[in-house]
Coordinates of C-alpha atoms and ligand atoms in Angstrom, one line a residue:
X1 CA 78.3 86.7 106.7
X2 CA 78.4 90.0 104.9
X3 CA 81.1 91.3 103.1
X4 CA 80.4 94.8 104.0
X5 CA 82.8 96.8 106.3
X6 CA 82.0 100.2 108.4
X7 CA 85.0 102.1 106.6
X8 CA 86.5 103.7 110.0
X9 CA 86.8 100.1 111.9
X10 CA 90.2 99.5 111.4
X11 CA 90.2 96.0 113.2
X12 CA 87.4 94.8 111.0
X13 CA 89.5 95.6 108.4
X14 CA 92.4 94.6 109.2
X15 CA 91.3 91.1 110.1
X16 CA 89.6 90.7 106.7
X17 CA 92.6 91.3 105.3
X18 CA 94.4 88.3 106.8
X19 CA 91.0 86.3 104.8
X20 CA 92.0 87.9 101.1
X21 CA 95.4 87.3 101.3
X22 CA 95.7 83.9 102.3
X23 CA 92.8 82.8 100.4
X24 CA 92.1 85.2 97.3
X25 CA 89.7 84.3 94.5
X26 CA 90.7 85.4 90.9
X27 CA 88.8 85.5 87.8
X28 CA 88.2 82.6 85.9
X29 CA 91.0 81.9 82.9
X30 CA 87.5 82.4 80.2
X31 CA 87.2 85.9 81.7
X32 CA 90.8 86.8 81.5
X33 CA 90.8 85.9 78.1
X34 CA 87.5 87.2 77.4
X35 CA 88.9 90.6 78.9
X36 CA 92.2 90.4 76.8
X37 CA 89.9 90.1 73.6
X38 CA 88.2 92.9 74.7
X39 CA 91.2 95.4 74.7
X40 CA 92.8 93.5 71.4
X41 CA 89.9 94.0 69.4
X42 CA 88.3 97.2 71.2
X43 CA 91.1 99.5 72.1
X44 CA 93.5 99.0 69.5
X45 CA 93.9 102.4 68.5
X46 CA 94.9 102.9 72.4
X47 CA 97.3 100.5 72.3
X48 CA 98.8 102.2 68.8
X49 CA 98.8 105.6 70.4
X50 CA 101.1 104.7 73.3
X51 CA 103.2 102.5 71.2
X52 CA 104.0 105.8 69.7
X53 CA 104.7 107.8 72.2
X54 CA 106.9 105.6 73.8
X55 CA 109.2 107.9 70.9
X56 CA 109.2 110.5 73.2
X57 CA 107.1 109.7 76.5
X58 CA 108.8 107.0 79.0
X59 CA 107.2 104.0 78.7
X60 CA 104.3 106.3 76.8
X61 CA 102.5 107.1 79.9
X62 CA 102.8 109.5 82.4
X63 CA 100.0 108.4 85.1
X64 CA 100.6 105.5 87.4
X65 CA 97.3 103.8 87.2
X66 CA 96.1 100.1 87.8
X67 CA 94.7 100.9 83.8
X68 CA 97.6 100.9 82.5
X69 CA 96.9 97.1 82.2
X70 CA 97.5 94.9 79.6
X71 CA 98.3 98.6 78.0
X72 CA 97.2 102.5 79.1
X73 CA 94.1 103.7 77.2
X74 CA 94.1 107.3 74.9
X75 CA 91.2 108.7 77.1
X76 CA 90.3 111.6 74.4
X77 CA 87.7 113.3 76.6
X78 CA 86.4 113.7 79.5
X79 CA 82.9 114.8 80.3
X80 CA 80.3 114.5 83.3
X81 CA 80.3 110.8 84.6
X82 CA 82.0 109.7 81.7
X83 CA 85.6 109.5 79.7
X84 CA 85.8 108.2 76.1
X85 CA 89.1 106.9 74.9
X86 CA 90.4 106.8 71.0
X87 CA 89.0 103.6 69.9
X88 CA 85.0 105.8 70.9
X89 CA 84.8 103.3 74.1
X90 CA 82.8 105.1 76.6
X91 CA 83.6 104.5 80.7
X92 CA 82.0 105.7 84.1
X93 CA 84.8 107.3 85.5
X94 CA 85.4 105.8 89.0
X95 CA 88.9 107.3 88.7
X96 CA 88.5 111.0 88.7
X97 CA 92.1 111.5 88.1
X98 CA 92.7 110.6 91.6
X99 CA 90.1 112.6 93.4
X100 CA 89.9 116.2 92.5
X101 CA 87.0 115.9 90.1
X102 CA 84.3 115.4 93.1
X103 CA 81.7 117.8 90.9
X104 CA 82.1 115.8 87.7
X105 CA 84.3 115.8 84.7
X106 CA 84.3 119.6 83.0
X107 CA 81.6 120.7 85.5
X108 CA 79.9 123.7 83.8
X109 CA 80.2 125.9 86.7
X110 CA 83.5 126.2 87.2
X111 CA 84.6 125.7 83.8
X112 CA 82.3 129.1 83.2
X113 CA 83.8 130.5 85.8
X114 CA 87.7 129.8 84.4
X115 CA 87.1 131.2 81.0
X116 CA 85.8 134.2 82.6
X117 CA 88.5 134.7 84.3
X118 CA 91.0 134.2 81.0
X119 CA 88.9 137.4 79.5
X120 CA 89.2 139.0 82.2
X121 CA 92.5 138.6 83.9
X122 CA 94.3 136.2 81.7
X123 CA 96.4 133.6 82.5
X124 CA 98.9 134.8 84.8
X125 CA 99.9 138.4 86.3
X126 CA 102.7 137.4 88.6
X127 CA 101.2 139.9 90.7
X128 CA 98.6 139.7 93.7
X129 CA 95.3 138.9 92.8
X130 CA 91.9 139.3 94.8
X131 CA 91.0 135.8 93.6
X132 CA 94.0 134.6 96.1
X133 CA 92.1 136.2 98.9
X134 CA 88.3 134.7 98.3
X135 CA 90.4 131.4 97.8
X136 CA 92.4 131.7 101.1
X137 CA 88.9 132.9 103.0
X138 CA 86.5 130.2 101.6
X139 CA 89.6 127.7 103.6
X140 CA 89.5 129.4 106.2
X141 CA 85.8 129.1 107.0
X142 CA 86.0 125.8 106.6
X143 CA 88.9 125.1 108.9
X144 CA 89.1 126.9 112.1
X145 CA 92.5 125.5 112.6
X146 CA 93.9 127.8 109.0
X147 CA 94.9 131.1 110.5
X148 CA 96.7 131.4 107.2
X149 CA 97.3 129.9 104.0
X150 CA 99.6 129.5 101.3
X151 CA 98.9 128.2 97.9
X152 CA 101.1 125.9 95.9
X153 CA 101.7 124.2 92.6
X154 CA 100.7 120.4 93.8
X155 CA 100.6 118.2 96.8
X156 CA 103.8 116.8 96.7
X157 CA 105.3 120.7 97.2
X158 CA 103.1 121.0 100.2
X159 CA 103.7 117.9 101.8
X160 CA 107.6 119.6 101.6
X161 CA 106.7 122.9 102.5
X162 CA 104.8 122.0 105.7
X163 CA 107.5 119.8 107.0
X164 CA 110.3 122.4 106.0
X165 CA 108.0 125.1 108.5
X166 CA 107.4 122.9 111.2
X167 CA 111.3 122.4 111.2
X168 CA 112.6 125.7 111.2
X169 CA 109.7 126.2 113.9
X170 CA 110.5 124.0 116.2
X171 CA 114.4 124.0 115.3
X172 CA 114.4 120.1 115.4
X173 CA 114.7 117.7 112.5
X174 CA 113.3 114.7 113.6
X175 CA 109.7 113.5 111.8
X176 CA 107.7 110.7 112.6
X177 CA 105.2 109.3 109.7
X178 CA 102.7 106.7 110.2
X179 CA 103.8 103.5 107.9
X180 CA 102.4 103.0 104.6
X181 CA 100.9 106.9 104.3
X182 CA 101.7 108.9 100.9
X183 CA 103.0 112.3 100.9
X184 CA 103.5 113.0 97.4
X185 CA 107.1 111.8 96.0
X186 CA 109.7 114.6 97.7
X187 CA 112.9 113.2 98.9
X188 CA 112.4 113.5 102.3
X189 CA 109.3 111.7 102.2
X190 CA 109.6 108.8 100.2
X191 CA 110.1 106.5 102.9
X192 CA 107.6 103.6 104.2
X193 CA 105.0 105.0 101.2
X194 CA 102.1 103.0 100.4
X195 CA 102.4 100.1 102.2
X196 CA 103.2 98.9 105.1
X197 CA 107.1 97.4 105.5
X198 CA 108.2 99.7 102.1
X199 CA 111.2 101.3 104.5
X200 CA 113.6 102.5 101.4
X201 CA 112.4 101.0 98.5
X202 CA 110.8 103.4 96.8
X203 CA 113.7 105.6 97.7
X204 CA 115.8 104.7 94.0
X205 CA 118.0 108.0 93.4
X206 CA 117.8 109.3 97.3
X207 CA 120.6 109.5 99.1
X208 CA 120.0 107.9 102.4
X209 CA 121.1 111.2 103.9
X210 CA 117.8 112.8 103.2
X211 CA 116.1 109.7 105.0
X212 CA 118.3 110.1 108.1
X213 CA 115.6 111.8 110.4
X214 CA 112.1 110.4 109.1
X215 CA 110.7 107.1 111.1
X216 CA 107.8 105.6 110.2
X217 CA 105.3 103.6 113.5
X218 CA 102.3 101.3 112.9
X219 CA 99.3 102.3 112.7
X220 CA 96.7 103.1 115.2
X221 CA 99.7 101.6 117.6
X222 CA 100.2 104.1 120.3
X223 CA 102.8 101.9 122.3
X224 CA 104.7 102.2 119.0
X225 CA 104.0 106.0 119.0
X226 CA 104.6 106.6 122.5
X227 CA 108.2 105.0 121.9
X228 CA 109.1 106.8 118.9
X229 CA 108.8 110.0 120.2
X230 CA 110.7 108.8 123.7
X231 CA 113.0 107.7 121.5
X232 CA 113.6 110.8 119.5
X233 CA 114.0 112.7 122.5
X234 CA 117.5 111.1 123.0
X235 CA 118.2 112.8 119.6
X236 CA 117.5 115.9 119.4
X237 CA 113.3 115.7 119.6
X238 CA 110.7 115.7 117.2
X239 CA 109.5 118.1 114.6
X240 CA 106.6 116.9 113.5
X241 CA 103.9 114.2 113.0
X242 CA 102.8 113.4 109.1
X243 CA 100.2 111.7 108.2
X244 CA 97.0 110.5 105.8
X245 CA 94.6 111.4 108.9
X246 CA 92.7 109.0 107.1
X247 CA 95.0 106.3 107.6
X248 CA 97.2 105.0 104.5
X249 CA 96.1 105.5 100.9
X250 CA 92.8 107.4 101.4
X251 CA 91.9 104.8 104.1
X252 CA 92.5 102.1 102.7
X253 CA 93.6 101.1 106.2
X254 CA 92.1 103.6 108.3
X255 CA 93.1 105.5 111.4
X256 CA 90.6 105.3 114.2
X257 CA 89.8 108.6 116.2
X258 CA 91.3 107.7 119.4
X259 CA 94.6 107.4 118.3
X260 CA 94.6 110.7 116.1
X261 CA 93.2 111.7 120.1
X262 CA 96.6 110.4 121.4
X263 CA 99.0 111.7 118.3
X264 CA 97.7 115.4 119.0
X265 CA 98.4 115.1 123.1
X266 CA 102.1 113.2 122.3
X267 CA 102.6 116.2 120.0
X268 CA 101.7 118.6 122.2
X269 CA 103.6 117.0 124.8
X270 CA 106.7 117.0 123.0
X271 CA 106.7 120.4 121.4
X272 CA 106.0 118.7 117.7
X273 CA 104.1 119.9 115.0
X274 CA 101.0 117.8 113.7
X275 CA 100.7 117.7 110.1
X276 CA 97.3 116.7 108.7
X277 CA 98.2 115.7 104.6
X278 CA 94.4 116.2 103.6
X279 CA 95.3 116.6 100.0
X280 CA 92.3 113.7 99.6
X281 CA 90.4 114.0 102.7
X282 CA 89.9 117.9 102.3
X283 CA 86.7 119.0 100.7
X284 CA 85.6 115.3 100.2
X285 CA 85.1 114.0 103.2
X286 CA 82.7 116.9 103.8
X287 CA 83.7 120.3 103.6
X288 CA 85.9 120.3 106.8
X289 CA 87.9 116.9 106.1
X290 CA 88.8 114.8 108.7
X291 CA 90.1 117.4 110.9
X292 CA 86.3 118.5 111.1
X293 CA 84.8 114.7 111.7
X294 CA 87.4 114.1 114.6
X295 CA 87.3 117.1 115.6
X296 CA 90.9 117.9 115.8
X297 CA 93.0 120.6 115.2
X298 CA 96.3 119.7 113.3
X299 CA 99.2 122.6 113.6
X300 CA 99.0 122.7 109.4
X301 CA 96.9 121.1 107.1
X302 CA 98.2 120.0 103.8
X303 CA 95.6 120.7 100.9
X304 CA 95.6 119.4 97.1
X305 CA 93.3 117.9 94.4
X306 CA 90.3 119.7 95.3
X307 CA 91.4 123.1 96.1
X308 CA 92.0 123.9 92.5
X309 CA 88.4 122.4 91.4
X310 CA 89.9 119.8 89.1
X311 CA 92.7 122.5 87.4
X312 CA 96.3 123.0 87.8
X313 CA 98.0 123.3 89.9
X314 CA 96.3 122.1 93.3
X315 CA 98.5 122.5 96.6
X316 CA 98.3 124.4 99.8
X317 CA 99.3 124.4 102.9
X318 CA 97.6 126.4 106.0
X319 CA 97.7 127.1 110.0
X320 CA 98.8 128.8 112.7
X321 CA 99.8 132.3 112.2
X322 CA 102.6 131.7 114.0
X323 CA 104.3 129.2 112.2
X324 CA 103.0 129.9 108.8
X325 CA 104.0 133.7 109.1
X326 CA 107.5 132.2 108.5
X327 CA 106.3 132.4 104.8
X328 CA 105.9 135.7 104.5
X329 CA 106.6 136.6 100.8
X330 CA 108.8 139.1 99.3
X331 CA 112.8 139.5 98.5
X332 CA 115.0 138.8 101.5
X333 CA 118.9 138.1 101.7
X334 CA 121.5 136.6 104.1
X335 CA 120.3 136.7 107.4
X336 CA 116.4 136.5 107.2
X337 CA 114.8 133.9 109.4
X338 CA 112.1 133.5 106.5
X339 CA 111.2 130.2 104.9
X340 CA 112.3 129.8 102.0
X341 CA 109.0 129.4 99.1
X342 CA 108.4 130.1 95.6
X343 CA 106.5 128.6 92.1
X344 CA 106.2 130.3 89.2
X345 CA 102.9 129.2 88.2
X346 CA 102.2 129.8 92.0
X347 CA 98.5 131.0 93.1
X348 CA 97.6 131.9 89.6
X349 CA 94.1 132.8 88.7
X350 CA 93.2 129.6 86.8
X351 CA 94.0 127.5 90.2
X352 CA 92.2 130.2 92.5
X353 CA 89.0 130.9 90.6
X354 CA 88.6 127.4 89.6
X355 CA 89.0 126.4 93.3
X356 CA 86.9 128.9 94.9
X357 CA 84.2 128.5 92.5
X358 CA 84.2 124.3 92.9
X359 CA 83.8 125.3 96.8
X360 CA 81.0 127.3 96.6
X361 CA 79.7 124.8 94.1
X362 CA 80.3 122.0 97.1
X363 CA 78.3 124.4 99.5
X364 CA 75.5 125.4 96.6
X365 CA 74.5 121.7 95.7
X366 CA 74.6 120.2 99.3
X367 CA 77.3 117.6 97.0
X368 CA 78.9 116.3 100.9
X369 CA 75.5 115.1 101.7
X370 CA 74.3 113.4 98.5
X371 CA 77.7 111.6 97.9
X372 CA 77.3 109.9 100.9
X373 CA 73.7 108.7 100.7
X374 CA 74.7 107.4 97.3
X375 CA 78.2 105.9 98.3
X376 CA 76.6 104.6 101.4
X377 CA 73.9 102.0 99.6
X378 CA 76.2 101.2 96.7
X379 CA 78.8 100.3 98.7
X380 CA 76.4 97.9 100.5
X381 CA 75.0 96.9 97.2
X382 CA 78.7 95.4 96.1
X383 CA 79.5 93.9 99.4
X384 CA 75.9 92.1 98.8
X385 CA 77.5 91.1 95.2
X386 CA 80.8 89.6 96.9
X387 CA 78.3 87.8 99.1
X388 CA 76.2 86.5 96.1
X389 CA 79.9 85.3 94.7
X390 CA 81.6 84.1 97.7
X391 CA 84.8 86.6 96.9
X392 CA 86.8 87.3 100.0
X393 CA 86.7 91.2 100.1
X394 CA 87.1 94.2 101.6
X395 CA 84.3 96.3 100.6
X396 CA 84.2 100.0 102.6
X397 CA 83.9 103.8 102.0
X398 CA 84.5 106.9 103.5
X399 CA 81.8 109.0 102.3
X400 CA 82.8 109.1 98.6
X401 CA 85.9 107.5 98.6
X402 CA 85.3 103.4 98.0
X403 CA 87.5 100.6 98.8
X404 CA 86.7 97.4 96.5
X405 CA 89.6 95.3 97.5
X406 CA 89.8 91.9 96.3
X407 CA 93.3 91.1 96.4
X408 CA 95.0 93.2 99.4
X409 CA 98.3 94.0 97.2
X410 CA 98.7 97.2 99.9
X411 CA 98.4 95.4 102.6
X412 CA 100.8 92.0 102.5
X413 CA 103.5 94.6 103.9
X414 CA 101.0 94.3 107.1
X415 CA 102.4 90.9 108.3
X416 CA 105.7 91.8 108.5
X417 CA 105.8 89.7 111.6
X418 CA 104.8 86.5 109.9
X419 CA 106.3 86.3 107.0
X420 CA 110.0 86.8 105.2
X421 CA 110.6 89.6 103.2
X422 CA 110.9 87.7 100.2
X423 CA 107.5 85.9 100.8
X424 CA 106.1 89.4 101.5
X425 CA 107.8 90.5 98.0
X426 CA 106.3 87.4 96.2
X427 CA 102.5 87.5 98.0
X428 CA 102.8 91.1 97.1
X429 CA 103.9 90.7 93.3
X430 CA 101.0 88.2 93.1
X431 CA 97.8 90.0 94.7
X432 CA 99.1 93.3 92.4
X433 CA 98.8 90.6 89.5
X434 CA 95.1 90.1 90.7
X435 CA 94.1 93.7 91.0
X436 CA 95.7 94.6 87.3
X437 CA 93.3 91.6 86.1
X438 CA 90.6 93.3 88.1
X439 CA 91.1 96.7 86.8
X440 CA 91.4 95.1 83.2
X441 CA 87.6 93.2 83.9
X442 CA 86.0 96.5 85.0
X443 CA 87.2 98.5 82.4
X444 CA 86.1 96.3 79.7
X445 CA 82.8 96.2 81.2
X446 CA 82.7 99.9 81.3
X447 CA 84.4 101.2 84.2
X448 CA 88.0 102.6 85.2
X449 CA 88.8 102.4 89.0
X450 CA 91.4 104.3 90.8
X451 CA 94.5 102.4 92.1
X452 CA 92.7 99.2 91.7
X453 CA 91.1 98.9 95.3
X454 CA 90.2 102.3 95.9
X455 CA 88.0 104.3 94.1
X456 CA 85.8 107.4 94.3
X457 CA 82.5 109.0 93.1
X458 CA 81.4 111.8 92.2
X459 CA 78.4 114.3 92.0
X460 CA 77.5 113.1 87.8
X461 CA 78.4 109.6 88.8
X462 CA 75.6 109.1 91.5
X463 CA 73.4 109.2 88.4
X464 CA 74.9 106.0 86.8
X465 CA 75.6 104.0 89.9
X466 CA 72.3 101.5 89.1
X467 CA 74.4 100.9 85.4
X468 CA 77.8 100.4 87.7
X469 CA 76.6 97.9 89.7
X470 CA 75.4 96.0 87.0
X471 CA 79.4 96.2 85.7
X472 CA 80.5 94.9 89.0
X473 CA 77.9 92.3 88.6
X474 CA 79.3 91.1 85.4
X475 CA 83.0 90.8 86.4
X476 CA 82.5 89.2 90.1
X477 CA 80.1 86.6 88.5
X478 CA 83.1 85.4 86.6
X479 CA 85.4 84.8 89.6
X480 CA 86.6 81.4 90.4
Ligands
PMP1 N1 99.4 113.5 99.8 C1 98.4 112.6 99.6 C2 97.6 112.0 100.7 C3 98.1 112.2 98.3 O1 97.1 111.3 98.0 C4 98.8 112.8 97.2 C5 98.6 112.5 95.7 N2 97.8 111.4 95.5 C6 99.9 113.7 97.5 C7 100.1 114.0 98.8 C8 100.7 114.4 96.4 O2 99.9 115.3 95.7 P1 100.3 115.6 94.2 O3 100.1 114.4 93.4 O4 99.5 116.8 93.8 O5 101.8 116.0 94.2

C-alpha cells in the first residue's frame, strides 16, 4: 500500500493518522547516536555561539524551530537553495524561514530591486509612497475579493486587525476559529493554536477575559459549525469566521472545499465576516491562494510572508471597501467611528518594492507551475521511500508546501474523544520527541525542515531535489 496521500483528502489523512500514532517507527539508537556525533563534532562552533548568547538572548535563540535540536545552528548565510551555518556546514534549505522565501534565498531580482530603492528613496519617508500603490494593485489583480488593502508590519498584526474590523463592522464580538489553526500569537487569538484540543494552553500571560468571545469547532465538521453559530446567536451573534483556509498548520490537516462551501453560506446567513488567514497560502499556492482554487470569496484576506518577498515586515490585510474603509488613515479624535491602525515601520519601501517585485517575479518565471511539477513527483518519490522502509507516514503536499510526518505530534490533540488528557499530553510529549530526532537526522544529512512535519520548496531548491531525496534516503533507511 502506498504511503502517498492526495494533500486535500482530509479523511485519508486523518485515518493515517490514527496508523502513526499508535504505531510510530523511530530511528534506530546507532542513528541517534550517529546523529548526535554529527552535531558534537560538526557544529560545535554553533553550539558555542548560542551558549553565548544565552548572555543576552533568552535561551539564545529567537526562532521556534524543530532545529533547534540537540542545540540551534549559527546559520551565517543564506544563499539560493542553500544556508551555511558557523562551523562551514552547508544545508538545502527546506525551511525557508517559514515560507516567504518561495523565489530562493537572496533572489537577485528583488534584492536588485531593494538596493535600488535605498539609492533612491531610502529607507523610510513616513510619507506616501507610489511603491504602496503598485504593491496594493499587484493584490488586487490577483484577488478579486481585495477592493482595498492595507499593509502591515507582520502576520500576527493582521490576524488582529482583520478581526478588530469585522467587529466594529458587524458591532458583535463573537468569533468562531476552526481548532488547531494559527493566527499569529495576539491575545485574542491564542486559543486552540496548533493542534487540536490546545483550548488555553498556550494562553500563559492572557487574561481569560480576552478569550471570552473566541470558540474554536472541528474541522471540516459542519454539524459542529452549524451549532456554534446557533449557539452564538443566543449571545449576541457572530463576528466573524477565522481560519487557515487550508486547514491547520499549512494543511497539515486540511480543509476540504465543501465545508469552506458551507462556512461562507453560515456566514452569510448570520451576518459574519469570513476571514481567510492566507499569510501561507497567499502567493504560494498559486498566485490567487486558496480563495482562488475554491473559488471563494472571503470578506478579508489576511496576507504575510510573501507579500514582502522575503523582507520585513510582511502583513496585510484586504477586502471589501466597505468594511476596510473603516481604516481610513489620517488624525482623528473622540468621536470618529474609524478603526484604530498604525506601525511605524508600516508600508515602508523596503517591504513594498521587495514585495511587488517578488510578485512580478512569481508571474515572470511561471514559479506556481514549476513548484508543483517538482513538489508533485518528489513528494511521490518519498512516500515510495516510506514504502521501501515500512515507516507509517503521512507523506502530502499542497503544491509547494510538503508534509513529511512521521510522528503526528500535531495531531494526538485529534482524539480527544479517546483518550485522557494526560495520555494526550504524554503521546503528544513523545511523538514531538520523534520529530526533534527527525529534524536532527535530516539536518545532519544535509537538510533543515520546517516545523519538523511540514516543509516547503522553493524555486532554487527544485534544482537539488534528486540530492534531497537521496538525504531522505539516508535517514529513513536507519529507522527501526
Ligand atoms: N497566520 C498564519 C497562518 C501563519 O502561518 C503565521 C506565521 N507562521 C501567522 C499568521 C503570523 O504571522 P507572523 O509570524 O508574520 O506574525
Amino acid at each position: 500500500m502506498t504511503q502517498y496521500l492526495d494533500g486535500y483528502d482530509y479523511k485519508s489523512i486523518h485515518k493515517k493518522v490514527r496508523e502513526i500514532i499508535f504505531n510510530p517507527k523511530r530511528l534506530k539508537k546507532s542513528a541517534i547516536d550517529k546523529y548526535m556525533n554529527y552535531y558534537e563534532t560538526k557544529c560545535a562552533g554553533s553550539r558555542q555561539t548560542i551558549e553565548d548568547a544565552k548572555s543576552c538572548i533568552p535561551g539564545g535563540v529567537q526562532h521556534n524551530l524543530a532545529n533547534n535540536y540537540p542545540w540551534a545552528l549559527d546559520g551565517v548565510k543564506a544563499e539560493g537553495a542553500y544556508i551555511y551555518d558557523i562551523d562551514g556546514n552547508r544545508y538545502i534549505d527546506f525551511l525557508q524561514a517559514g515560507g516567504p522565501t518561495i523565489l530562493g534565498n537572496n533572489y537577485p531580482p528583488v534584492r536588485d530591486a531593494v538596493i535600488d530603492a535605498l539609492h533612491e528613496i531610502g529607507n523610510l519617508t513616513g510619507l506616501y509612497g507610489d511603491f504602496e500603490k503598485q504593491l496594493a494593485m499587484k493584490i488586487k489583480e490577483h484577488y478579486p475579493s481585495v477592493d482595498l488593502f492595507r499593509m502591515l508590519a507582520s502576520g500576527s498584526e493582521a490576524c488582529m486587525i482583520a478581526i478588530r474590523l469585522a467587529r466594529a463592522y458587524t458591532g458583535k464580538n463573537n468569533m468562531i476559529k476552526v481548532k488547531g489553526c494559527y493566527h499569529g500569537f495576539t491575545d485574542q487569538l491564542i486559543y486552540e493554536i496548533r493542534s487540536i484540543g490546545t483550548g488555553k494552553t498556550a494562553a500563559v500571560g492572557v487574561p481569560d477575559e480576552c478569550l471570552e468571545y473566541i470558540s474554536g469547532v472541528m474541522p471540516n465538521d459542519i454539524e459542529d459549525l452549524e451549532r456554534q453559530f446557533a449557539e452564538n446567536e443566543k449571545n449576541g451573534g457572530t463576528a466573524l469566521f477565522i481560519t487557515e483556509p487550508l486547514g491547520q498548520d499549512s494543511g497539515a490537516l486540511p480543509l476540504t472545499k465543501e465545508y469552506q462551501q458551507r462556512v461562507r453560506e453560515l456566514c452569510d446567513q448570520y451576518g459574519a465576516v469570513l476571514i481567510y488567514d492566507e499569510v501561507v497560502t497567499a502567493f504560494r499556492i498559486g498566485m490567487g491562494g486558496i480563495q482562488e482554487l475554491y473559488d471563494i470569496r472571503p470578506d478579508l484576506t489576511v496576507f504575510g510572508k510573501v507579500i514582502a518577498g522575503g523582507y520585513p515586515g510582511a502583513g496585510g490585510v484586504g477586502g471589501k471597501a466597505e468594511i476596510m474603509s473603516q481604516l481610513t488613515a489620517g488624525l482623528t479624535l473622540g468621536s470618529s467611528k474609524k478603526v484604530m491602525v498604525g506601525g511605524t515601520i508600516t508600508a515602508n519601501p523596503v517591504s513594498c518594492v521587495a514585495g511587488y517585485t517578488a510578485l512580478c517575479e512569481l508571474e515572470r518565471t511561471d514559479a506556481h507551475n514549476k513548484l508543483k511539477t517538482a513538489a508533485d513527483k518528489f513528494t511521490r518519490q518519498l512516500a515510495d521511500l516510506a514504502d521501501k522502509y515500512e515507516i507509517p507516514s503521512m507523506i502530502f503536499n499542497q503544491e509547494s508546501i510538503l508534509h513529511i510526518d512521521l510522528n503526528a505530534f500535531q495531531h494526538v490533540g485529534s482524539f480527544i474523544d479517546e483518550f485522557s488528557p494526560e495520555e494526550i499530553a504524554e503521546r503528544t510529549a513523545a511523538a514531538m520527541h520523534l520529530m526533534h530526532e527527525y529534524s536532527m537526522a535530516m539536518c545532519a544529512e544535509g537538510i533543515i525542515v520546517a516545523g519538523g512535519n511540514k516543509t516547503y520548496i522553493n524555486l532554487q531548491t527544485i534544482e537539488v531535489l534528486d540530492d534531497a531525496l537521496d538525504a531522505y534516503e539516508r535517514v529513513f533507511s536507519q529507522y527501526e
